[in-house]
Amino acid sequence: MPKDPVDVVQEASKAFVAHLSTIHCNFPSVAGSEFSTSILNENDDRNLQLENENSTNFYSFDPDAMFSVVEIPSKTAGENKARLFIRDPAVKQAWDFKLNYGSAPSEMESVQILFPPTEVPTVPKRQVESHVALGKKPPIVYKEGHDLSTSDKMADFLEHLGENHREIIPEGLKNFNQPTLLPKQFLSQIVNIQTAFAQQSSDDAKCQEEKLRSRPSLSSYAALPPKPVVPQFPEHNGRLLLSHLGVLDPFNDTEIIENFKNFQLCLRNLDQQFTREIQKVGLIYVSEGQEDQQDIFRNSKGSANYEEFVSGLGWPVALDSHKGYAGGLHSGSNGKDTPYFANPLLEVVYHEVVRLPTVPEDAQQLHKKRHVGNDTVHIVWSEHGRDYNPKTITSQFNDAHIIIYPLSNGLFRIQIARKEKVMLFGPLIHGMTVTKKLLPLLVRQTAINAYRYIRYNTEGYERPFPFRKSLIREITHRTRKLDYESFMRAVLKVEPPKEKQSGSVLILKE
């Protein structure tokens, strides 16, 4: 912890900017409030052997940050992902990148066609029947009231003569506009000719239809997004991502971190450090008439008012699935769940006496005291008629107590007890009376402030941000100064060419 006020201000400013850019408006995440940083590492989803865990390159462009890129294989060809890991004092991030060319239309009909093909024309069937053969009278165009200027005047005149002057009609005809009957020996030939002509017309129509249908549609020429490229060599997408990020630029200042002997150990140590402040607080319920720690530790449930108060301090988390800070609690031996609270800057776990399993054979309830007795801050809900004695639970810790007494008027009296080395903290102070609505919020914040004051004044304690920064610098100071060719060989994992051995040279003399 820096002692110089200037260093304190600089550290606080850097921590503020880092949290503002990485955590602000991103908390809580979809995974839950217990996650403020990624729990993945470079070997996840890759199925690597232990001897290959050092094959990943780690890069640094700043003493306080480092990053790496790995290839995540996929069962589907061409769908590998590149995973980018970024480690800085505030957070560890993991980003998955995948080439995206867009999706092609599922059906060709969805592609807009500028010039759609015309409809197949229907060829009318020709009249095969012969007026001559059937001896039918051709239809007369003339009708009463019809405009003679647009009709066939010769046909009208011949019809008029035939109706009004029957005596001049030649023998065998009924009217002048009736065609002359041909000899019977030619009728069959005419019918055959007409039938052949109709068949030819029908064949021509079918041929035209088939030609229009077999013509390729303009949709077959539509421009579609290309399919993803199937990588031909390992870590293709990872190298492509490095190129897009500008790491492979000749003028880039990114350097490769040397893979020294204890590199993996230092990396694991860094990833195990919390990015947020962690606190554990003891939560004690005291029933009527209880003044001894043995009786208090035997409590397995509290009153309705107490349970309502606890629900305002945080929310229960299942110990068997909780991925955040658990304060040393484990599923089974320490119960199923425990109260928990988290925000972007800290995590708080409550060691609640009534939730920890009670062992009937153990008079001391040592497994409860092992957790609650080692807590530096206690929140005590007392329904006993006399004030709670802070020395009830014997321990070297228990530096601060926040004691709550329910009153008959619905308010709650606060008693603050602290050791001499602990200075005043708030917002609650000794003797205050608080309403039920404000009680959980004020008690939680008072416990957080008390814990911070005690921890910050403990020798050797470092806050998460500067501690992680020091661990990162232990790694990043071992970077290799490489020229561009050597840098690219290290990125592409290509061995340098072997030097050619000098051989004897034969000199020919004239």
Short mmCIF file of C-alpha atoms in Angstrom, two decimals:
data_model
loop_
_atom_site.label_atom_id
_atom_site.label_comp_id
_atom_site.label_asym_id
_atom_site.label_seq_id
_atom_site.Cartn_x
_atom_site.Cartn_y
_atom_site.Cartn_z
CA MET A 1 0.00 0.00 0.00
CA PRO A 2 1.52 3.35 -1.04
CA LYS A 3 2.25 5.74 1.78
CA ASP A 4 2.96 8.84 -0.29
CA PRO A 5 -0.30 10.83 -0.78
CA VAL A 6 0.65 11.44 -4.42
CA ASP A 7 0.97 7.71 -5.02
CA VAL A 8 -2.37 7.12 -3.33
CA VAL A 9 -4.08 9.63 -5.63
CA GLN A 10 -2.42 8.16 -8.74
CA GLU A 11 -3.40 4.64 -7.75
CA ALA A 12 -6.99 5.68 -7.04
CA SER A 13 -7.20 7.53 -10.37
CA LYS A 14 -5.91 4.54 -12.35
CA ALA A 15 -8.27 2.18 -10.54
CA PHE A 16 -11.19 4.51 -11.20
CA VAL A 17 -10.45 4.80 -14.92
CA ALA A 18 -9.91 1.03 -15.24
CA HIS A 19 -13.22 0.21 -13.56
CA LEU A 20 -15.01 2.92 -15.50
CA SER A 21 -13.87 1.45 -18.83
CA THR A 22 -14.31 -2.26 -18.03
CA ILE A 23 -16.94 -2.73 -15.31
CA HIS A 24 -19.17 0.36 -15.31
CA CYS A 25 -22.47 -0.33 -17.12
CA ASN A 26 -21.36 -3.96 -17.50
CA PHE A 27 -22.35 -5.12 -14.01
CA PRO A 28 -24.02 -7.37 -13.20
CA SER A 29 -23.25 -9.56 -16.18
CA VAL A 30 -25.55 -12.16 -17.69
CA ALA A 31 -23.69 -14.83 -15.70
CA GLY A 32 -24.57 -13.09 -12.42
CA SER A 33 -23.19 -10.63 -9.90
CA GLU A 34 -20.65 -13.16 -8.64
CA PHE A 35 -18.74 -12.76 -11.91
CA SER A 36 -16.76 -9.59 -12.50
CA THR A 37 -13.95 -11.27 -14.42
CA SER A 38 -13.51 -14.23 -16.73
CA ILE A 39 -12.73 -17.62 -15.19
CA LEU A 40 -11.49 -19.10 -18.48
CA ASN A 41 -7.85 -19.72 -19.27
CA GLU A 42 -5.85 -20.39 -22.42
CA ASN A 43 -6.17 -24.19 -22.23
CA ASP A 44 -9.97 -24.33 -21.90
CA ASP A 45 -11.90 -25.78 -24.89
CA ARG A 46 -8.66 -26.76 -26.61
CA ASN A 47 -8.01 -30.31 -25.29
CA LEU A 48 -4.27 -29.68 -25.07
CA GLN A 49 -1.83 -32.06 -23.49
CA LEU A 50 0.12 -30.86 -20.46
CA GLU A 51 3.35 -30.64 -22.42
CA ASN A 52 1.71 -28.15 -24.82
CA GLU A 53 0.46 -25.66 -22.24
CA ASN A 54 3.50 -23.44 -22.87
CA SER A 55 2.82 -23.20 -26.61
CA THR A 56 0.75 -20.00 -26.30
CA ASN A 57 2.43 -16.66 -26.90
CA PHE A 58 1.79 -13.86 -24.41
CA TYR A 59 2.18 -10.25 -25.50
CA SER A 60 2.61 -6.94 -23.72
CA PHE A 61 2.29 -3.39 -25.00
CA ASP A 62 2.20 -1.83 -21.51
CA PRO A 63 3.91 -2.83 -18.23
CA ASP A 64 0.51 -3.06 -16.52
CA ALA A 65 -1.28 -5.22 -19.09
CA MET A 66 -0.77 -8.43 -21.06
CA PHE A 67 -2.79 -10.37 -23.61
CA SER A 68 -2.80 -13.63 -25.54
CA VAL A 69 -4.68 -15.13 -28.48
CA VAL A 70 -5.58 -18.81 -28.84
CA GLU A 71 -7.45 -20.84 -31.45
CA ILE A 72 -10.63 -22.59 -30.29
CA PRO A 73 -11.39 -25.59 -32.53
CA SER A 74 -14.88 -26.39 -33.76
CA LYS A 75 -16.48 -29.65 -34.86
CA THR A 76 -17.71 -27.89 -38.00
CA ALA A 77 -15.01 -27.23 -40.58
CA GLY A 78 -14.23 -23.55 -41.08
CA GLU A 79 -15.94 -22.37 -37.88
CA ASN A 80 -12.96 -22.12 -35.52
CA LYS A 81 -12.87 -19.15 -33.16
CA ALA A 82 -10.08 -16.93 -31.93
CA ARG A 83 -10.16 -16.20 -28.18
CA LEU A 84 -8.49 -13.05 -26.91
CA PHE A 85 -7.43 -12.87 -23.25
CA ILE A 86 -6.67 -9.50 -21.65
CA ARG A 87 -5.24 -9.23 -18.13
CA ASP A 88 -4.89 -5.91 -16.35
CA PRO A 89 -5.02 -4.86 -12.68
CA ALA A 90 -8.80 -4.33 -12.77
CA VAL A 91 -10.10 -7.39 -14.59
CA LYS A 92 -9.38 -10.44 -16.71
CA GLN A 93 -11.38 -10.55 -19.94
CA ALA A 94 -11.95 -13.26 -22.54
CA TRP A 95 -13.40 -12.35 -25.95
CA ASP A 96 -14.40 -14.83 -28.65
CA PHE A 97 -14.01 -13.76 -32.29
CA LYS A 98 -15.37 -15.56 -35.32
CA LEU A 99 -15.32 -14.74 -39.01
CA ASN A 100 -18.78 -13.67 -40.12
CA TYR A 101 -19.61 -13.41 -43.80
CA GLY A 102 -23.33 -13.12 -43.26
CA SER A 103 -25.94 -15.73 -44.13
CA ALA A 104 -26.91 -16.65 -47.70
CA PRO A 105 -30.65 -16.75 -48.56
CA SER A 106 -32.19 -20.12 -47.83
CA GLU A 107 -34.07 -20.21 -51.14
CA MET A 108 -33.12 -18.79 -54.49
CA GLU A 109 -36.61 -17.31 -54.86
CA SER A 110 -35.75 -14.79 -52.16
CA VAL A 111 -33.10 -13.23 -54.43
CA GLN A 112 -34.51 -10.22 -56.24
CA ILE A 113 -34.58 -10.77 -60.01
CA LEU A 114 -34.30 -7.66 -62.13
CA PHE A 115 -35.66 -9.21 -65.33
CA PRO A 116 -38.10 -12.05 -64.58
CA PRO A 117 -38.77 -14.51 -67.42
CA THR A 118 -41.92 -13.94 -69.42
CA GLU A 119 -44.86 -16.29 -69.11
CA VAL A 120 -45.04 -19.20 -71.52
CA PRO A 121 -47.38 -18.14 -74.34
CA THR A 122 -50.34 -20.35 -74.98
CA VAL A 123 -50.80 -21.33 -78.58
CA PRO A 124 -54.49 -21.42 -79.59
CA LYS A 125 -55.73 -24.63 -81.07
CA ARG A 126 -56.58 -24.36 -84.72
CA GLN A 127 -59.97 -25.26 -85.98
CA VAL A 128 -59.58 -28.61 -87.67
CA GLU A 129 -63.07 -28.93 -88.99
CA SER A 130 -63.56 -28.04 -92.63
CA HIS A 131 -66.49 -25.97 -93.64
CA VAL A 132 -66.26 -27.57 -97.03
CA ALA A 133 -66.18 -31.10 -95.70
CA LEU A 134 -68.99 -30.53 -93.24
CA GLY A 135 -71.01 -28.44 -95.63
CA LYS A 136 -71.64 -25.76 -93.06
CA LYS A 137 -72.55 -22.24 -93.92
CA PRO A 138 -69.81 -19.79 -92.99
CA PRO A 139 -70.85 -17.22 -90.41
CA ILE A 140 -72.28 -14.02 -91.77
CA VAL A 141 -70.59 -10.95 -90.41
CA TYR A 142 -73.44 -8.61 -91.27
CA LYS A 143 -75.83 -7.81 -88.43
CA GLU A 144 -78.70 -5.39 -88.20
CA GLY A 145 -77.52 -2.05 -86.96
CA HIS A 146 -73.93 -2.91 -87.83
CA ASP A 147 -71.79 -0.14 -89.22
CA LEU A 148 -71.30 -0.90 -92.93
CA SER A 149 -68.21 1.28 -93.11
CA THR A 150 -66.31 -1.24 -91.04
CA SER A 151 -67.82 -4.46 -92.48
CA ASP A 152 -67.07 -6.48 -95.62
CA LYS A 153 -69.19 -4.73 -98.21
CA MET A 154 -68.76 -7.43 -100.85
CA ALA A 155 -70.03 -10.09 -98.45
CA ASP A 156 -73.00 -7.90 -97.56
CA PHE A 157 -73.78 -7.35 -101.24
CA LEU A 158 -73.64 -11.06 -102.15
CA GLU A 159 -75.83 -11.92 -99.16
CA HIS A 160 -78.30 -9.28 -100.25
CA LEU A 161 -78.46 -10.70 -103.80
CA GLY A 162 -78.96 -14.22 -102.54
CA GLU A 163 -81.82 -13.24 -100.27
CA ASN A 164 -83.64 -10.96 -102.71
CA HIS A 165 -82.84 -12.55 -106.11
CA ARG A 166 -82.92 -16.27 -105.67
CA GLU A 167 -83.31 -16.84 -109.38
CA ILE A 168 -79.77 -15.80 -110.20
CA ILE A 169 -78.12 -18.18 -107.69
CA PRO A 170 -76.23 -20.98 -109.54
CA GLU A 171 -77.53 -24.48 -109.22
CA GLY A 172 -76.23 -26.28 -106.12
CA LEU A 173 -75.61 -23.12 -104.06
CA LYS A 174 -77.76 -21.63 -101.37
CA ASN A 175 -76.22 -18.19 -101.49
CA PHE A 176 -73.53 -16.23 -103.28
CA ASN A 177 -71.21 -15.94 -100.27
CA GLN A 178 -71.06 -19.74 -99.87
CA PRO A 179 -67.87 -21.31 -101.24
CA THR A 180 -68.19 -23.52 -104.27
CA LEU A 181 -68.21 -27.18 -103.36
CA LEU A 182 -65.10 -29.06 -104.40
CA PRO A 183 -65.17 -32.48 -105.90
CA LYS A 184 -65.39 -35.25 -103.31
CA GLN A 185 -62.07 -36.82 -104.36
CA PHE A 186 -60.19 -33.77 -102.94
CA LEU A 187 -62.00 -33.54 -99.58
CA SER A 188 -59.88 -36.19 -97.83
CA GLN A 189 -56.64 -34.52 -98.95
CA ILE A 190 -57.76 -31.16 -97.60
CA VAL A 191 -58.67 -32.71 -94.24
CA ASN A 192 -55.25 -34.39 -94.01
CA ILE A 193 -53.47 -31.14 -94.82
CA GLN A 194 -55.43 -29.24 -92.16
CA THR A 195 -54.80 -31.98 -89.56
CA ALA A 196 -51.05 -32.00 -90.29
CA PHE A 197 -50.89 -28.22 -90.05
CA ALA A 198 -52.70 -28.28 -86.67
CA GLN A 199 -50.31 -30.97 -85.40
CA GLN A 200 -47.29 -28.95 -86.50
CA SER A 201 -48.64 -25.89 -84.72
CA SER A 202 -49.15 -27.94 -81.52
CA ASP A 203 -45.58 -29.33 -81.73
CA ASP A 204 -44.20 -25.82 -82.22
CA ALA A 205 -46.05 -24.62 -79.13
CA LYS A 206 -44.68 -27.48 -76.98
CA CYS A 207 -41.14 -26.82 -78.21
CA GLN A 208 -41.46 -23.15 -77.34
CA GLU A 209 -42.73 -24.01 -73.84
CA GLU A 210 -39.83 -26.41 -73.17
CA LYS A 211 -37.32 -23.85 -74.42
CA LEU A 212 -38.63 -21.18 -72.06
CA ARG A 213 -38.63 -23.56 -69.12
CA SER A 214 -35.10 -24.83 -69.72
CA ARG A 215 -33.65 -21.35 -70.03
CA PRO A 216 -31.57 -20.60 -66.83
CA SER A 217 -33.21 -18.17 -64.40
CA LEU A 218 -31.47 -14.91 -63.60
CA SER A 219 -31.39 -16.04 -59.94
CA SER A 220 -28.59 -18.45 -60.83
CA TYR A 221 -26.37 -15.43 -61.56
CA ALA A 222 -27.14 -13.68 -58.21
CA ALA A 223 -24.11 -12.59 -56.14
CA LEU A 224 -24.15 -14.43 -52.77
CA PRO A 225 -21.90 -14.02 -49.70
CA PRO A 226 -18.90 -16.35 -49.82
CA LYS A 227 -18.67 -19.36 -47.53
CA PRO A 228 -16.20 -19.30 -44.61
CA VAL A 229 -12.70 -20.30 -45.58
CA VAL A 230 -11.54 -23.60 -44.14
CA PRO A 231 -8.16 -22.91 -42.45
CA GLN A 232 -5.28 -24.79 -44.00
CA PHE A 233 -2.93 -24.41 -41.02
CA PRO A 234 -3.30 -24.25 -37.19
CA GLU A 235 -4.15 -20.98 -35.41
CA HIS A 236 -5.29 -19.36 -38.63
CA ASN A 237 -8.03 -17.27 -36.98
CA GLY A 238 -5.76 -16.29 -34.09
CA ARG A 239 -3.13 -14.92 -36.45
CA LEU A 240 -5.80 -13.17 -38.49
CA LEU A 241 -7.09 -11.49 -35.30
CA LEU A 242 -3.58 -10.35 -34.38
CA SER A 243 -3.28 -8.84 -37.83
CA HIS A 244 -6.61 -7.01 -37.49
CA LEU A 245 -5.54 -5.67 -34.08
CA GLY A 246 -2.37 -4.24 -35.59
CA VAL A 247 -0.05 -6.49 -33.59
CA LEU A 248 1.69 -7.71 -36.74
CA ASP A 249 2.38 -4.21 -37.98
CA PRO A 250 6.13 -3.58 -38.42
CA PHE A 251 5.90 -0.32 -36.45
CA ASN A 252 3.90 -1.78 -33.56
CA ASP A 253 5.49 -1.73 -30.09
CA THR A 254 4.00 -5.01 -28.89
CA GLU A 255 6.57 -7.38 -27.40
CA ILE A 256 6.47 -11.11 -26.66
CA ILE A 257 6.77 -12.10 -22.99
CA GLU A 258 9.58 -14.53 -22.34
CA ASN A 259 8.43 -18.00 -21.29
CA PHE A 260 10.64 -18.20 -18.20
CA LYS A 261 10.84 -21.12 -15.78
CA ASN A 262 8.04 -20.15 -13.37
CA PHE A 263 5.88 -18.40 -15.94
CA GLN A 264 2.87 -20.74 -15.63
CA LEU A 265 3.07 -20.56 -11.83
CA CYS A 266 3.06 -16.74 -11.91
CA LEU A 267 0.15 -16.77 -14.37
CA ARG A 268 -1.93 -19.06 -12.18
CA ASN A 269 -1.15 -16.94 -9.15
CA LEU A 270 -2.35 -13.85 -11.01
CA ASP A 271 -5.59 -15.51 -12.14
CA GLN A 272 -6.35 -16.69 -8.60
CA GLN A 273 -6.28 -13.15 -7.21
CA PHE A 274 -9.65 -11.47 -6.79
CA THR A 275 -10.31 -8.40 -8.87
CA ARG A 276 -12.71 -7.01 -6.26
CA GLU A 277 -12.36 -6.44 -2.54
CA ILE A 278 -13.55 -9.48 -0.55
CA GLN A 279 -15.02 -9.42 2.95
CA LYS A 280 -16.44 -11.98 5.37
CA VAL A 281 -18.69 -10.86 8.21
CA GLY A 282 -20.09 -12.86 11.10
CA LEU A 283 -23.90 -12.80 11.50
CA ILE A 284 -25.12 -13.84 14.96
CA TYR A 285 -28.65 -14.34 16.29
CA VAL A 286 -29.20 -14.08 20.06
CA SER A 287 -32.52 -15.29 21.41
CA GLU A 288 -34.19 -14.38 24.68
CA GLY A 289 -32.16 -15.49 27.71
CA GLN A 290 -29.00 -16.47 25.77
CA GLU A 291 -25.75 -15.11 27.23
CA ASP A 292 -23.31 -17.99 26.59
CA GLN A 293 -21.57 -18.71 23.26
CA GLN A 294 -22.54 -22.41 23.50
CA ASP A 295 -26.24 -21.51 23.58
CA ILE A 296 -25.83 -18.96 20.79
CA PHE A 297 -23.98 -21.40 18.52
CA ARG A 298 -26.76 -23.97 18.98
CA ASN A 299 -29.32 -21.70 17.31
CA SER A 300 -30.58 -23.20 14.05
CA LYS A 301 -33.29 -20.63 13.23
CA GLY A 302 -34.18 -17.06 14.03
CA SER A 303 -37.33 -15.03 14.50
CA ALA A 304 -39.41 -13.68 11.60
CA ASN A 305 -38.05 -10.15 12.12
CA TYR A 306 -34.49 -11.45 12.08
CA GLU A 307 -35.04 -13.43 8.84
CA GLU A 308 -36.56 -10.35 7.21
CA PHE A 309 -33.53 -8.30 8.28
CA VAL A 310 -31.10 -10.88 6.86
CA SER A 311 -32.92 -10.83 3.51
CA GLY A 312 -32.09 -7.12 3.28
CA LEU A 313 -28.35 -7.65 3.85
CA GLY A 314 -27.92 -9.77 0.71
CA TRP A 315 -29.31 -12.74 -1.16
CA PRO A 316 -28.75 -16.47 -0.58
CA VAL A 317 -26.35 -18.33 -2.88
CA ALA A 318 -26.03 -22.10 -3.20
CA LEU A 319 -22.61 -23.20 -2.01
CA ASP A 320 -22.42 -26.13 -4.43
CA SER A 321 -22.76 -23.90 -7.51
CA HIS A 322 -21.47 -20.53 -6.31
CA LYS A 323 -18.45 -19.37 -8.37
CA GLY A 324 -17.66 -16.17 -6.50
CA TYR A 325 -16.05 -15.58 -3.13
CA ALA A 326 -17.39 -18.01 -0.52
CA GLY A 327 -15.46 -16.94 2.59
CA GLY A 328 -14.09 -20.43 3.19
CA LEU A 329 -17.52 -22.10 3.20
CA HIS A 330 -18.05 -25.41 1.41
CA SER A 331 -21.20 -27.22 0.41
CA GLY A 332 -22.27 -30.01 2.74
CA SER A 333 -20.13 -29.41 5.79
CA ASN A 334 -21.17 -25.72 5.95
CA GLY A 335 -24.77 -26.08 4.82
CA LYS A 336 -26.49 -25.57 1.49
CA ASP A 337 -26.48 -21.78 1.13
CA THR A 338 -25.32 -18.56 2.75
CA PRO A 339 -26.18 -14.83 2.51
CA TYR A 340 -24.08 -13.00 -0.07
CA PHE A 341 -23.78 -9.46 -1.42
CA ALA A 342 -21.80 -8.10 -4.37
CA ASN A 343 -21.38 -4.87 -6.30
CA PRO A 344 -18.78 -3.81 -8.91
CA LEU A 345 -16.16 -3.13 -6.21
CA LEU A 346 -16.57 -5.80 -3.53
CA GLU A 347 -18.02 -9.14 -2.43
CA VAL A 348 -19.37 -9.83 1.05
CA VAL A 349 -20.05 -13.29 2.49
CA TYR A 350 -21.94 -13.62 5.77
CA HIS A 351 -21.06 -16.44 8.16
CA GLU A 352 -24.55 -16.85 9.58
CA VAL A 353 -24.71 -18.93 12.75
CA VAL A 354 -28.25 -20.25 12.20
CA ARG A 355 -27.45 -21.44 8.64
CA LEU A 356 -24.31 -23.31 9.56
CA PRO A 357 -25.17 -26.94 10.45
CA THR A 358 -25.59 -27.69 14.16
CA VAL A 359 -23.88 -30.85 15.45
CA PRO A 360 -25.80 -32.14 18.48
CA GLU A 361 -22.82 -34.07 19.88
CA ASP A 362 -20.53 -31.03 19.83
CA ALA A 363 -21.17 -28.80 22.84
CA GLN A 364 -18.73 -26.15 21.61
CA GLN A 365 -19.96 -26.20 17.96
CA LEU A 366 -16.36 -25.75 16.88
CA HIS A 367 -17.12 -25.83 13.15
CA LYS A 368 -19.33 -22.75 13.62
CA LYS A 369 -16.81 -21.00 15.81
CA ARG A 370 -14.06 -21.79 13.29
CA HIS A 371 -15.72 -19.37 10.85
CA VAL A 372 -17.53 -16.83 13.04
CA GLY A 373 -14.74 -16.64 15.60
CA ASN A 374 -12.21 -15.64 12.92
CA ASP A 375 -14.32 -12.79 11.54
CA THR A 376 -13.11 -9.29 12.35
CA VAL A 377 -16.61 -7.76 12.15
CA HIS A 378 -19.76 -9.17 13.77
CA ILE A 379 -23.36 -8.18 13.16
CA VAL A 380 -25.40 -9.24 16.20
CA TRP A 381 -29.21 -9.37 16.31
CA SER A 382 -30.12 -9.57 20.00
CA GLU A 383 -33.60 -10.24 21.35
CA HIS A 384 -32.24 -10.73 24.88
CA GLY A 385 -33.41 -8.40 27.63
CA ARG A 386 -29.86 -7.32 28.52
CA ASP A 387 -27.20 -5.78 26.31
CA TYR A 388 -24.96 -8.14 24.41
CA ASN A 389 -21.41 -8.53 25.74
CA PRO A 390 -18.88 -8.21 22.84
CA LYS A 391 -16.64 -10.72 24.66
CA THR A 392 -19.27 -13.45 24.57
CA ILE A 393 -17.52 -15.22 21.69
CA THR A 394 -13.91 -15.63 22.73
CA SER A 395 -11.45 -14.96 19.91
CA GLN A 396 -8.36 -12.96 19.04
CA PHE A 397 -10.35 -11.26 16.29
CA ASN A 398 -13.86 -9.78 16.56
CA ASP A 399 -12.51 -6.23 16.42
CA ALA A 400 -15.86 -4.54 15.75
CA HIS A 401 -19.47 -5.32 16.66
CA ILE A 402 -22.67 -3.85 15.28
CA ILE A 403 -25.42 -4.87 17.70
CA ILE A 404 -29.11 -4.45 16.90
CA TYR A 405 -31.91 -4.41 19.49
CA PRO A 406 -35.54 -4.49 18.28
CA LEU A 407 -37.75 -2.04 20.19
CA SER A 408 -41.44 -2.32 20.97
CA ASN A 409 -42.27 0.76 18.87
CA GLY A 410 -40.96 -0.82 15.65
CA LEU A 411 -37.61 0.98 15.69
CA PHE A 412 -34.18 -0.53 16.28
CA ARG A 413 -31.50 0.61 18.71
CA ILE A 414 -27.88 0.42 17.54
CA GLN A 415 -24.91 -0.35 19.74
CA ILE A 416 -21.35 -0.10 18.34
CA ALA A 417 -18.51 -1.89 20.14
CA ARG A 418 -14.91 -1.73 18.89
CA LYS A 419 -11.45 -2.39 20.19
CA GLU A 420 -9.17 0.49 21.13
CA LYS A 421 -7.07 0.17 17.96
CA VAL A 422 -10.16 0.58 15.78
CA MET A 423 -11.13 4.19 15.14
CA LEU A 424 -14.64 5.48 14.66
CA PHE A 425 -16.51 4.30 11.56
CA GLY A 426 -20.01 4.88 10.24
CA PRO A 427 -22.57 5.65 9.02
CA LEU A 428 -24.16 4.07 12.12
CA ILE A 429 -22.81 5.25 15.45
CA HIS A 430 -23.42 4.11 19.01
CA GLY A 431 -26.87 4.99 20.39
CA MET A 432 -28.65 5.65 17.09
CA THR A 433 -32.24 4.54 16.46
CA VAL A 434 -33.09 3.36 12.94
CA THR A 435 -36.27 2.50 11.09
CA LYS A 436 -36.94 -0.96 9.71
CA LYS A 437 -36.65 0.18 6.09
CA LEU A 438 -33.17 1.72 6.48
CA LEU A 439 -31.78 -0.84 8.91
CA PRO A 440 -30.33 -3.48 6.47
CA LEU A 441 -28.71 -0.90 4.18
CA LEU A 442 -27.07 1.09 6.99
CA VAL A 443 -25.91 -2.00 8.86
CA ARG A 444 -24.34 -3.50 5.75
CA GLN A 445 -22.51 -0.30 4.87
CA THR A 446 -21.31 0.14 8.44
CA ALA A 447 -19.94 -3.41 8.47
CA ILE A 448 -18.18 -2.80 5.13
CA ASN A 449 -16.57 0.40 6.41
CA ALA A 450 -15.47 -1.27 9.65
CA TYR A 451 -13.92 -4.18 7.76
CA ARG A 452 -12.11 -1.82 5.39
CA TYR A 453 -10.66 0.25 8.20
CA ILE A 454 -9.36 -2.82 10.01
CA ARG A 455 -7.94 -4.44 6.86
CA TYR A 456 -6.37 -1.27 5.47
CA ASN A 457 -4.49 -0.79 8.71
CA THR A 458 -3.26 -4.38 8.80
CA GLU A 459 0.43 -4.64 7.98
CA GLY A 460 1.12 -6.37 4.68
CA TYR A 461 -2.38 -5.98 3.26
CA GLU A 462 -2.69 -4.73 -0.33
CA ARG A 463 -5.85 -3.84 -2.15
CA PRO A 464 -6.72 -5.93 -5.22
CA PHE A 465 -5.85 -3.32 -7.88
CA PRO A 466 -2.24 -2.52 -6.82
CA PHE A 467 -1.58 -6.14 -5.88
CA ARG A 468 -2.63 -7.44 -9.28
CA LYS A 469 -0.60 -4.69 -10.92
CA SER A 470 2.53 -5.83 -9.10
CA LEU A 471 1.93 -9.44 -10.17
CA ILE A 472 1.49 -8.39 -13.80
CA ARG A 473 4.69 -6.38 -13.73
CA GLU A 474 6.58 -9.40 -12.44
CA ILE A 475 5.59 -11.11 -15.70
CA THR A 476 5.72 -8.28 -18.23
CA HIS A 477 9.19 -7.07 -17.31
CA ARG A 478 10.56 -10.26 -18.93
CA THR A 479 9.78 -9.30 -22.50
CA ARG A 480 12.05 -10.13 -25.42
CA LYS A 481 13.39 -7.37 -27.64
CA LEU A 482 13.06 -8.87 -31.10
CA ASP A 483 13.48 -7.49 -34.58
CA TYR A 484 10.47 -7.73 -36.86
CA GLU A 485 11.60 -10.92 -38.60
CA SER A 486 12.24 -12.73 -35.32
CA PHE A 487 8.95 -11.39 -33.91
CA MET A 488 7.00 -12.80 -36.87
CA ARG A 489 8.79 -16.14 -36.58
CA ALA A 490 7.79 -16.32 -32.91
CA VAL A 491 4.18 -15.43 -33.75
CA LEU A 492 3.97 -17.95 -36.60
CA LYS A 493 6.00 -20.51 -34.62
CA VAL A 494 8.46 -20.97 -37.47
CA GLU A 495 11.96 -22.15 -36.73
CA PRO A 496 14.78 -19.91 -38.02
CA PRO A 497 16.69 -21.29 -41.02
CA LYS A 498 19.78 -23.29 -40.21
CA GLU A 499 23.10 -21.77 -41.25
CA LYS A 500 24.60 -23.39 -44.30
CA GLN A 501 27.86 -25.17 -43.69
CA SER A 502 30.73 -23.79 -45.71
CA GLY A 503 32.16 -26.37 -48.09
CA SER A 504 35.30 -26.57 -50.20
CA VAL A 505 35.36 -24.51 -53.35
CA LEU A 506 37.05 -25.83 -56.48
CA ILE A 507 38.93 -23.14 -58.41
CA LEU A 508 39.71 -23.85 -62.02
CA LYS A 509 42.86 -22.35 -63.42
CA GLU A 510 43.40 -21.60 -67.03
#
